[in-house]
Amino acid sequence: MSPVVPPAVVPPVVAAPLPGTKKAIPGPLHVITPSAPSFVNTGGVNVDGLPLAVEWPGLYSADRLVIAENAGYGGRAGSHAFASVMHDKQHVLVAVDVPVAGGPILPPDGKPRWGRDDGVELCLRAVTRSDKAGPVFVVRGYPSGALVSSAVAGASTSAAEAVGAGTRFAAIRTKSGWSAEFAVPIGKLGIPTGKIQYLRLNLGVRKARTDESLAWVGTQAENWRVDKAGIVRLKPALAKGVEQLLRNGGFEEPSGRAPRDWSTFGDMTDPRGEGTVSLSPDGLAGSTCLRLDAKAPPVRGVGAMQAVTTPAAGTYILGLQVRAEDLLAGEEGGMLVSVRHIPIGGRGRLRTKTHQRVVTHLCTLWERVELPLEIPADTALMTVTVQLRNATGTVWLDQVSLRRAVTD
């Protein structure tokens, strides 16, 4: 059984903003999804500390989470680590790769302490569709293989103990540093498994050799302040062999300056235009992609739209690759995805609308974003829109897809 450490024994690592700096603290990272092509791991993970590519494809792709902010106050750190998140319907699966020149340092007494010794901190909180949240759990793993489930974030001792007892953890030294794997039981997170919509999640990495504390999201406080951190959605797997419903989702086929099969809007060539919509050669892996630019915040938006006729009812996954530079978002602004459903006989009336802010700040690396959608049975037409709205900067989009999902 993994020991439970009360808050008084292991104090949290609190980092204040750098003295004399007035740099704006980055906002929370946008929605990040489990980094696996199927979104649900069905092949199994051997929790031995060595995350193989066949087990963790997301860890070796652009989908991986980059742990590169200073813990606490945010901003880019001097080094980094990488992670991937999946689930197998019973466990939250997390793999972490920590590059450390010279390898991790093990404590002489064999008793690792968070904030002093090398380690990985996994902080997570289950949330329902109605935003009811469970306790915040903090699970810390060390290169020695030691695992500590801490009650530092307010979970009861018994709940933290149950999570620790049910968590499988392993770590191993590698040529570049060390790596670790977690399998945390979803059923112990304080919310019935079937009601969990997403996880509030953060990851911290301590590098003792270089005296660095890193975080996936710097929260201006402890890493376990997960309401200021990232989101991981536990989504269903994509149905195998199901076609991509959006045409030209990779933007490889042009039609003049615009992508074929997409209707663009807000371009400066339009008398009402507020930005620029163009095709760019800077796509993922050197491919063509869609580029959106705005020098002044476009109120009506700058982007592209595509219609899908008579989609079958059910759950769908809308996915896209995105990155951004010099992005400054106003209230409810940023890079947004909108989905509208028009019912049979609706004469164009809006039935439902899914409006999702995907990126609201700097995101220089390509990130994979996945959004679950529920399509009603009487839908005659749906439109998918990607746009830059009430924000300035540049956004690149690639590999936009819409596919049917598998549900239990």
Tab-separated table of C-alpha atoms in Angstrom:
chain	number	residue	atom	x	y	z
A	1	MET	CA	0.000	0.000	0.000
A	2	SER	CA	1.317	3.421	-0.915
A	3	PRO	CA	1.832	5.693	2.102
A	4	VAL	CA	-0.311	8.776	2.574
A	5	VAL	CA	1.595	11.889	3.540
A	6	PRO	CA	-0.414	14.614	5.321
A	7	PRO	CA	0.132	18.250	4.351
A	8	ALA	CA	2.213	19.019	7.441
A	9	VAL	CA	4.822	16.421	6.530
A	10	VAL	CA	5.340	17.365	2.882
A	11	PRO	CA	4.884	21.120	2.453
A	12	PRO	CA	3.870	22.303	-1.009
A	13	VAL	CA	6.425	23.947	-3.256
A	14	VAL	CA	5.339	27.569	-3.599
A	15	ALA	CA	7.025	29.744	-6.211
A	16	ALA	CA	6.520	33.512	-6.340
A	17	PRO	CA	6.857	35.676	-9.472
A	18	LEU	CA	10.380	36.672	-10.349
A	19	PRO	CA	11.432	39.846	-8.474
A	20	GLY	CA	11.174	43.013	-10.517
A	21	THR	CA	9.325	41.433	-13.443
A	22	LYS	CA	6.035	42.657	-14.851
A	23	LYS	CA	5.661	40.056	-17.582
A	24	ALA	CA	2.101	38.853	-17.961
A	25	ILE	CA	1.471	35.382	-16.618
A	26	PRO	CA	0.334	33.022	-19.413
A	27	GLY	CA	-3.237	31.829	-19.207
A	28	PRO	CA	-4.175	28.183	-18.693
A	29	LEU	CA	-3.333	25.830	-21.518
A	30	HIS	CA	-6.162	25.080	-23.890
A	31	VAL	CA	-8.028	21.817	-24.009
A	32	ILE	CA	-5.626	18.935	-24.431
A	33	THR	CA	-6.881	15.439	-25.120
A	34	PRO	CA	-5.462	12.003	-24.392
A	35	SER	CA	-2.467	11.674	-26.680
A	36	ALA	CA	-3.292	8.428	-28.433
A	37	PRO	CA	-4.692	7.941	-31.937
A	38	SER	CA	-7.663	5.981	-30.541
A	39	PHE	CA	-8.078	8.194	-27.472
A	40	VAL	CA	-8.796	5.021	-25.506
A	41	ASN	CA	-5.910	2.638	-24.931
A	42	THR	CA	-7.081	-0.817	-25.938
A	43	GLY	CA	-3.730	-2.544	-26.419
A	44	GLY	CA	-2.704	-2.383	-22.784
A	45	VAL	CA	0.180	-0.647	-21.045
A	46	ASN	CA	2.830	-2.549	-19.136
A	47	VAL	CA	3.545	-0.228	-16.208
A	48	ASP	CA	7.281	-0.876	-16.002
A	49	GLY	CA	8.574	2.701	-16.190
A	50	LEU	CA	9.688	2.425	-19.825
A	51	PRO	CA	7.064	4.015	-22.124
A	52	LEU	CA	7.511	2.261	-25.462
A	53	ALA	CA	6.327	3.927	-28.669
A	54	VAL	CA	3.949	1.039	-29.378
A	55	GLU	CA	2.257	1.695	-26.017
A	56	TRP	CA	2.479	5.488	-26.007
A	57	PRO	CA	2.385	6.829	-29.597
A	58	GLY	CA	1.388	10.246	-28.281
A	59	LEU	CA	4.627	10.584	-26.318
A	60	TYR	CA	6.606	10.422	-29.549
A	61	SER	CA	4.479	12.799	-31.612
A	62	ALA	CA	3.346	16.405	-31.717
A	63	ASP	CA	0.456	15.371	-29.444
A	64	ARG	CA	2.685	15.053	-26.383
A	65	LEU	CA	2.382	17.428	-23.443
A	66	VAL	CA	5.402	19.673	-22.999
A	67	ILE	CA	6.305	20.349	-19.366
A	68	ALA	CA	8.358	23.497	-19.791
A	69	GLU	CA	6.937	26.254	-17.579
A	70	ASN	CA	8.422	27.396	-14.302
A	71	ALA	CA	6.422	25.816	-11.494
A	72	GLY	CA	4.351	28.397	-9.676
A	73	TYR	CA	4.852	31.618	-11.562
A	74	GLY	CA	4.719	30.361	-15.163
A	75	GLY	CA	6.809	31.460	-18.110
A	76	ARG	CA	9.215	29.251	-20.002
A	77	ALA	CA	11.790	27.370	-17.972
A	78	GLY	CA	15.340	26.575	-19.020
A	79	SER	CA	14.633	22.891	-19.647
A	80	HIS	CA	11.702	20.579	-20.262
A	81	ALA	CA	10.108	17.159	-19.894
A	82	PHE	CA	7.440	15.383	-21.937
A	83	ALA	CA	4.265	13.512	-21.053
A	84	SER	CA	1.342	11.665	-22.591
A	85	VAL	CA	-2.117	10.984	-21.137
A	86	MET	CA	-4.507	8.167	-22.071
A	87	HIS	CA	-7.215	6.113	-20.384
A	88	ASP	CA	-8.422	2.525	-20.645
A	89	LYS	CA	-11.864	3.244	-19.106
A	90	GLN	CA	-10.572	2.060	-15.729
A	91	HIS	CA	-7.342	4.020	-15.263
A	92	VAL	CA	-5.873	7.383	-16.117
A	93	LEU	CA	-2.590	6.416	-17.777
A	94	VAL	CA	0.299	8.883	-17.699
A	95	ALA	CA	3.814	8.494	-19.092
A	96	VAL	CA	6.570	11.030	-18.393
A	97	ASP	CA	9.998	11.327	-20.031
A	98	VAL	CA	12.434	13.479	-18.024
A	99	PRO	CA	15.709	14.410	-19.759
A	100	VAL	CA	18.421	15.056	-17.144
A	101	ALA	CA	22.102	15.221	-18.056
A	102	GLY	CA	23.869	12.863	-15.661
A	103	GLY	CA	20.617	11.238	-14.584
A	104	PRO	CA	18.501	11.738	-11.463
A	105	ILE	CA	20.018	11.989	-7.982
A	106	LEU	CA	18.701	9.519	-5.423
A	107	PRO	CA	18.523	10.696	-1.776
A	108	PRO	CA	21.223	9.083	0.420
A	109	ASP	CA	18.691	8.012	3.043
A	110	GLY	CA	16.410	6.450	0.437
A	111	LYS	CA	13.526	8.684	1.519
A	112	PRO	CA	12.619	11.072	-1.316
A	113	ARG	CA	11.002	14.399	-0.483
A	114	TRP	CA	9.019	16.479	-2.933
A	115	GLY	CA	10.582	19.852	-3.668
A	116	ARG	CA	14.076	18.605	-2.842
A	117	ASP	CA	14.575	15.402	-4.825
A	118	ASP	CA	13.953	14.344	-8.419
A	119	GLY	CA	10.347	13.387	-8.957
A	120	VAL	CA	7.113	13.750	-10.924
A	121	GLU	CA	3.924	15.192	-9.432
A	122	LEU	CA	0.585	14.220	-10.967
A	123	CYS	CA	-2.334	16.410	-9.841
A	124	LEU	CA	-5.851	15.612	-11.023
A	125	ARG	CA	-9.494	16.283	-10.285
A	126	ALA	CA	-12.524	14.608	-11.887
A	127	VAL	CA	-15.340	16.894	-13.116
A	128	THR	CA	-18.856	16.007	-14.330
A	129	ARG	CA	-20.768	17.468	-17.277
A	130	SER	CA	-22.570	19.760	-14.798
A	131	ASP	CA	-19.189	20.906	-13.418
A	132	LYS	CA	-19.483	19.022	-10.141
A	133	ALA	CA	-15.890	18.360	-9.074
A	134	GLY	CA	-14.325	15.694	-6.915
A	135	PRO	CA	-11.319	16.180	-4.614
A	136	VAL	CA	-7.908	17.156	-5.951
A	137	PHE	CA	-5.561	14.183	-5.739
A	138	VAL	CA	-1.777	14.547	-5.733
A	139	VAL	CA	0.325	11.505	-6.592
A	140	ARG	CA	4.113	11.816	-6.541
A	141	GLY	CA	6.465	9.308	-8.123
A	142	TYR	CA	10.239	9.147	-7.762
A	143	PRO	CA	13.099	7.580	-9.782
A	144	SER	CA	13.574	4.957	-7.067
A	145	GLY	CA	10.068	3.650	-7.763
A	146	ALA	CA	8.642	5.135	-4.566
A	147	LEU	CA	5.070	6.432	-4.800
A	148	VAL	CA	3.384	8.850	-2.388
A	149	SER	CA	-0.302	9.768	-2.509
A	150	SER	CA	-0.557	13.085	-0.674
A	151	ALA	CA	-3.532	14.780	0.987
A	152	VAL	CA	-1.861	18.169	0.546
A	153	ALA	CA	-4.566	19.483	-1.819
A	154	GLY	CA	-7.479	18.823	0.543
A	155	ALA	CA	-8.555	15.270	-0.255
A	156	SER	CA	-9.356	13.216	2.817
A	157	THR	CA	-6.659	10.919	4.141
A	158	SER	CA	-8.772	7.854	3.389
A	159	ALA	CA	-9.499	8.997	-0.179
A	160	ALA	CA	-5.836	9.785	-0.826
A	161	GLU	CA	-4.886	6.418	0.631
A	162	ALA	CA	-7.353	4.634	-1.659
A	163	VAL	CA	-5.929	6.366	-4.731
A	164	GLY	CA	-2.391	5.550	-3.665
A	165	ALA	CA	-3.232	1.912	-2.951
A	166	GLY	CA	-4.859	1.490	-6.354
A	167	THR	CA	-2.204	3.313	-8.380
A	168	ARG	CA	0.412	1.350	-10.259
A	169	PHE	CA	3.703	3.199	-10.718
A	170	ALA	CA	7.151	2.379	-12.033
A	171	ALA	CA	10.246	4.397	-12.947
A	172	ILE	CA	13.455	3.544	-14.765
A	173	ARG	CA	16.724	5.281	-15.517
A	174	THR	CA	17.306	5.964	-19.235
A	175	LYS	CA	20.208	7.151	-21.371
A	176	SER	CA	18.844	10.699	-21.363
A	177	GLY	CA	17.602	10.819	-17.757
A	178	TRP	CA	14.667	8.840	-16.414
A	179	SER	CA	11.073	7.959	-17.250
A	180	ALA	CA	7.962	6.917	-15.351
A	181	GLU	CA	4.487	5.470	-15.862
A	182	PHE	CA	1.338	5.892	-13.740
A	183	ALA	CA	-1.972	4.004	-13.838
A	184	VAL	CA	-4.406	5.835	-11.529
A	185	PRO	CA	-7.800	4.172	-10.848
A	186	ILE	CA	-10.593	6.331	-12.268
A	187	GLY	CA	-13.096	4.777	-9.879
A	188	LYS	CA	-11.253	6.217	-6.863
A	189	LEU	CA	-11.404	9.874	-7.943
A	190	GLY	CA	-14.571	10.714	-6.002
A	191	ILE	CA	-16.951	10.928	-8.997
A	192	PRO	CA	-18.829	7.939	-10.489
A	193	THR	CA	-16.869	6.807	-13.531
A	194	GLY	CA	-19.786	7.117	-15.941
A	195	LYS	CA	-20.381	10.739	-14.960
A	196	ILE	CA	-16.820	12.026	-15.449
A	197	GLN	CA	-16.685	14.455	-18.380
A	198	TYR	CA	-13.093	15.636	-18.021
A	199	LEU	CA	-10.145	15.960	-15.657
A	200	ARG	CA	-8.540	19.110	-14.359
A	201	LEU	CA	-4.899	18.104	-14.523
A	202	ASN	CA	-1.391	19.386	-13.994
A	203	LEU	CA	2.045	17.794	-14.007
A	204	GLY	CA	5.132	18.900	-12.123
A	205	VAL	CA	8.723	17.732	-12.570
A	206	ARG	CA	11.565	18.314	-10.131
A	207	LYS	CA	15.177	18.188	-11.394
A	208	ALA	CA	17.479	18.219	-8.370
A	209	ARG	CA	20.734	18.229	-10.333
A	210	THR	CA	19.890	21.584	-11.945
A	211	ASP	CA	17.633	22.824	-9.111
A	212	GLU	CA	14.641	23.250	-11.451
A	213	SER	CA	10.929	22.858	-10.755
A	214	LEU	CA	8.863	22.559	-13.933
A	215	ALA	CA	5.129	22.436	-14.586
A	216	TRP	CA	2.824	21.748	-17.494
A	217	VAL	CA	0.955	24.906	-16.431
A	218	GLY	CA	2.481	27.453	-14.071
A	219	THR	CA	-0.432	28.359	-11.776
A	220	GLN	CA	1.148	31.208	-9.754
A	221	ALA	CA	0.826	28.803	-6.828
A	222	GLU	CA	1.214	25.075	-6.193
A	223	ASN	CA	0.955	22.665	-9.112
A	224	TRP	CA	-2.161	21.150	-7.547
A	225	ARG	CA	-4.172	24.337	-8.085
A	226	VAL	CA	-5.651	22.447	-11.019
A	227	ASP	CA	-8.529	24.851	-11.649
A	228	LYS	CA	-5.828	27.130	-13.075
A	229	ALA	CA	-4.192	24.327	-15.053
A	230	GLY	CA	-5.068	22.164	-18.038
A	231	ILE	CA	-7.982	19.962	-19.054
A	232	VAL	CA	-7.921	16.357	-20.232
A	233	ARG	CA	-11.149	14.931	-21.616
A	234	LEU	CA	-11.910	11.222	-21.276
A	235	LYS	CA	-13.433	10.642	-24.681
A	236	PRO	CA	-14.569	7.527	-26.539
A	237	ALA	CA	-12.528	5.795	-29.184
A	238	LEU	CA	-12.943	6.610	-32.849
A	239	ALA	CA	-14.823	3.988	-34.805
A	240	LYS	CA	-12.427	2.034	-36.983
A	241	GLY	CA	-12.849	2.494	-40.711
A	242	VAL	CA	-15.274	5.407	-40.361
A	243	GLU	CA	-14.775	8.038	-43.009
A	244	GLN	CA	-13.615	11.572	-42.399
A	245	LEU	CA	-16.743	13.677	-42.894
A	246	LEU	CA	-14.971	16.983	-43.545
A	247	ARG	CA	-13.559	17.450	-47.026
A	248	ASN	CA	-10.046	18.808	-47.558
A	249	GLY	CA	-9.365	18.862	-43.816
A	250	GLY	CA	-5.627	19.069	-44.503
A	251	PHE	CA	-6.093	22.149	-46.743
A	252	GLU	CA	-3.938	20.559	-49.464
A	253	GLU	CA	-6.367	21.387	-52.298
A	254	PRO	CA	-6.542	25.130	-53.087
A	255	SER	CA	-9.245	27.111	-54.805
A	256	GLY	CA	-7.533	30.390	-55.548
A	257	ARG	CA	-6.220	31.816	-52.270
A	258	ALA	CA	-8.695	29.771	-50.233
A	259	PRO	CA	-8.926	26.031	-49.507
A	260	ARG	CA	-11.322	24.047	-51.681
A	261	ASP	CA	-14.589	22.978	-49.978
A	262	TRP	CA	-14.257	25.673	-47.296
A	263	SER	CA	-16.055	29.037	-47.262
A	264	THR	CA	-13.789	31.750	-45.858
A	265	PHE	CA	-14.969	34.942	-44.177
A	266	GLY	CA	-13.542	38.087	-42.613
A	267	ASP	CA	-10.728	38.397	-45.163
A	268	MET	CA	-9.490	41.910	-45.956
A	269	THR	CA	-10.479	41.317	-49.589
A	270	ASP	CA	-14.041	41.368	-48.248
A	271	PRO	CA	-15.240	44.996	-47.729
A	272	ARG	CA	-16.146	44.011	-44.158
A	273	GLY	CA	-12.948	42.019	-43.665
A	274	GLU	CA	-10.955	42.313	-40.457
A	275	GLY	CA	-8.022	40.003	-41.118
A	276	THR	CA	-6.399	37.619	-43.564
A	277	VAL	CA	-7.294	34.035	-44.476
A	278	SER	CA	-4.643	32.250	-46.533
A	279	LEU	CA	-2.965	28.935	-47.291
A	280	SER	CA	0.483	28.478	-45.760
A	281	PRO	CA	3.320	26.010	-46.532
A	282	ASP	CA	4.118	25.840	-42.797
A	283	GLY	CA	1.749	23.011	-41.941
A	284	LEU	CA	2.398	19.960	-39.838
A	285	ALA	CA	5.337	17.965	-41.284
A	286	GLY	CA	5.823	20.535	-44.053
A	287	SER	CA	2.314	20.256	-45.473
A	288	THR	CA	-0.076	23.028	-46.484
A	289	CYS	CA	-2.267	24.458	-43.738
A	290	LEU	CA	-4.778	27.235	-43.109
A	291	ARG	CA	-3.425	30.506	-41.724
A	292	LEU	CA	-5.526	33.166	-39.969
A	293	ASP	CA	-4.115	36.643	-39.238
A	294	ALA	CA	-5.625	39.616	-37.426
A	295	LYS	CA	-3.857	42.892	-36.611
A	296	ALA	CA	-6.976	44.317	-34.951
A	297	PRO	CA	-9.455	42.226	-32.926
A	298	PRO	CA	-12.074	40.973	-35.429
A	299	VAL	CA	-15.498	41.130	-33.807
A	300	ARG	CA	-17.199	39.085	-36.527
A	301	GLY	CA	-14.280	36.696	-36.858
A	302	VAL	CA	-11.767	35.616	-39.490
A	303	GLY	CA	-11.883	31.995	-40.557
A	304	ALA	CA	-13.415	29.211	-42.633
A	305	MET	CA	-16.620	27.164	-42.560
A	306	GLN	CA	-17.794	23.868	-44.058
A	307	ALA	CA	-21.236	22.241	-44.107
A	308	VAL	CA	-21.945	18.526	-43.576
A	309	THR	CA	-25.327	17.227	-44.768
A	310	THR	CA	-27.483	14.628	-42.986
A	311	PRO	CA	-24.932	13.250	-40.510
A	312	ALA	CA	-26.120	10.187	-38.585
A	313	ALA	CA	-27.082	10.783	-34.963
A	314	GLY	CA	-24.507	9.945	-32.332
A	315	THR	CA	-21.208	10.963	-30.788
A	316	TYR	CA	-18.508	12.473	-32.991
A	317	ILE	CA	-14.947	13.623	-32.457
A	318	LEU	CA	-13.916	16.925	-34.030
A	319	GLY	CA	-10.121	17.095	-34.166
A	320	LEU	CA	-7.551	19.595	-35.364
A	321	GLN	CA	-3.886	20.509	-35.113
A	322	VAL	CA	-3.259	24.111	-34.061
A	323	ARG	CA	-0.459	26.500	-33.180
A	324	ALA	CA	-0.355	30.261	-32.589
A	325	GLU	CA	2.055	33.183	-32.368
A	326	ASP	CA	1.634	36.706	-30.946
A	327	LEU	CA	-1.879	35.791	-29.889
A	328	LEU	CA	-3.639	38.271	-27.608
A	329	ALA	CA	-7.236	37.350	-26.841
A	330	GLY	CA	-9.946	39.641	-25.526
A	331	GLU	CA	-12.975	38.600	-23.509
A	332	GLU	CA	-14.324	35.296	-24.859
A	333	GLY	CA	-11.877	35.639	-27.741
A	334	GLY	CA	-9.123	33.546	-29.268
A	335	MET	CA	-9.096	30.700	-31.781
A	336	LEU	CA	-12.601	29.274	-31.660
A	337	VAL	CA	-14.418	26.261	-33.068
A	338	SER	CA	-18.182	26.524	-33.637
A	339	VAL	CA	-20.623	23.773	-34.617
A	340	ARG	CA	-24.225	24.526	-35.596
A	341	HIS	CA	-27.016	21.949	-36.110
A	342	ILE	CA	-30.025	22.722	-38.319
A	343	PRO	CA	-32.997	20.338	-37.864
A	344	ILE	CA	-35.047	18.692	-40.611
A	345	GLY	CA	-37.698	21.175	-41.698
A	346	GLY	CA	-36.004	23.852	-39.636
A	347	ARG	CA	-35.710	26.295	-42.522
A	348	GLY	CA	-32.269	27.357	-41.416
A	349	ARG	CA	-33.155	27.873	-37.779
A	350	LEU	CA	-30.331	27.203	-35.318
A	351	ARG	CA	-31.035	24.098	-33.236
A	352	THR	CA	-27.940	23.837	-31.073
A	353	LYS	CA	-24.511	25.392	-31.120
A	354	THR	CA	-21.224	24.178	-29.702
A	355	HIS	CA	-18.854	27.103	-29.203
A	356	GLN	CA	-15.385	26.159	-27.921
A	357	ARG	CA	-12.402	28.405	-27.232
A	358	VAL	CA	-9.432	26.274	-28.258
A	359	VAL	CA	-6.439	28.597	-27.978
A	360	THR	CA	-6.283	31.851	-26.020
A	361	HIS	CA	-2.549	32.514	-25.798
A	362	LEU	CA	0.869	31.702	-27.238
A	363	CYS	CA	1.155	28.124	-28.525
A	364	THR	CA	4.262	27.908	-30.719
A	365	LEU	CA	4.298	24.095	-30.989
A	366	TRP	CA	1.646	22.117	-32.837
A	367	GLU	CA	-0.966	20.779	-30.410
A	368	ARG	CA	-3.677	18.219	-31.143
A	369	VAL	CA	-7.120	19.259	-29.908
A	370	GLU	CA	-10.131	16.932	-29.806
A	371	LEU	CA	-13.719	17.958	-29.030
A	372	PRO	CA	-16.636	15.532	-28.446
A	373	LEU	CA	-19.919	16.389	-30.203
A	374	GLU	CA	-23.432	14.983	-29.837
A	375	ILE	CA	-25.430	15.098	-33.091
A	376	PRO	CA	-29.258	14.966	-32.651
A	377	ALA	CA	-31.296	12.415	-34.606
A	378	ASP	CA	-33.218	14.989	-36.659
A	379	THR	CA	-30.208	16.975	-37.890
A	380	ALA	CA	-30.449	17.862	-41.585
A	381	LEU	CA	-27.313	19.990	-41.782
A	382	MET	CA	-24.417	20.928	-39.551
A	383	THR	CA	-21.684	23.496	-40.066
A	384	VAL	CA	-18.160	23.433	-38.653
A	385	THR	CA	-16.395	26.781	-38.304
A	386	VAL	CA	-12.808	27.559	-37.281
A	387	GLN	CA	-12.090	31.218	-36.638
A	388	LEU	CA	-9.940	33.861	-34.977
A	389	ARG	CA	-12.297	36.163	-33.101
A	390	ASN	CA	-11.856	39.113	-30.724
A	391	ALA	CA	-8.105	38.508	-30.758
A	392	THR	CA	-4.975	39.575	-32.595
A	393	GLY	CA	-2.113	37.433	-33.819
A	394	THR	CA	-1.591	34.475	-36.128
A	395	VAL	CA	-3.068	30.977	-35.957
A	396	TRP	CA	-2.232	27.958	-38.125
A	397	LEU	CA	-4.687	25.042	-38.496
A	398	ASP	CA	-4.115	21.600	-40.006
A	399	GLN	CA	-5.635	18.104	-40.124
A	400	VAL	CA	-9.176	19.183	-39.216
A	401	SER	CA	-11.338	16.062	-39.007
A	402	LEU	CA	-14.834	14.938	-38.012
A	403	ARG	CA	-15.371	11.219	-37.359
A	404	ARG	CA	-17.968	9.032	-35.698
A	405	ALA	CA	-17.001	7.763	-32.241
A	406	VAL	CA	-17.517	4.417	-30.548
A	407	THR	CA	-19.755	4.505	-27.465
A	408	ASP	CA	-20.423	1.839	-24.891
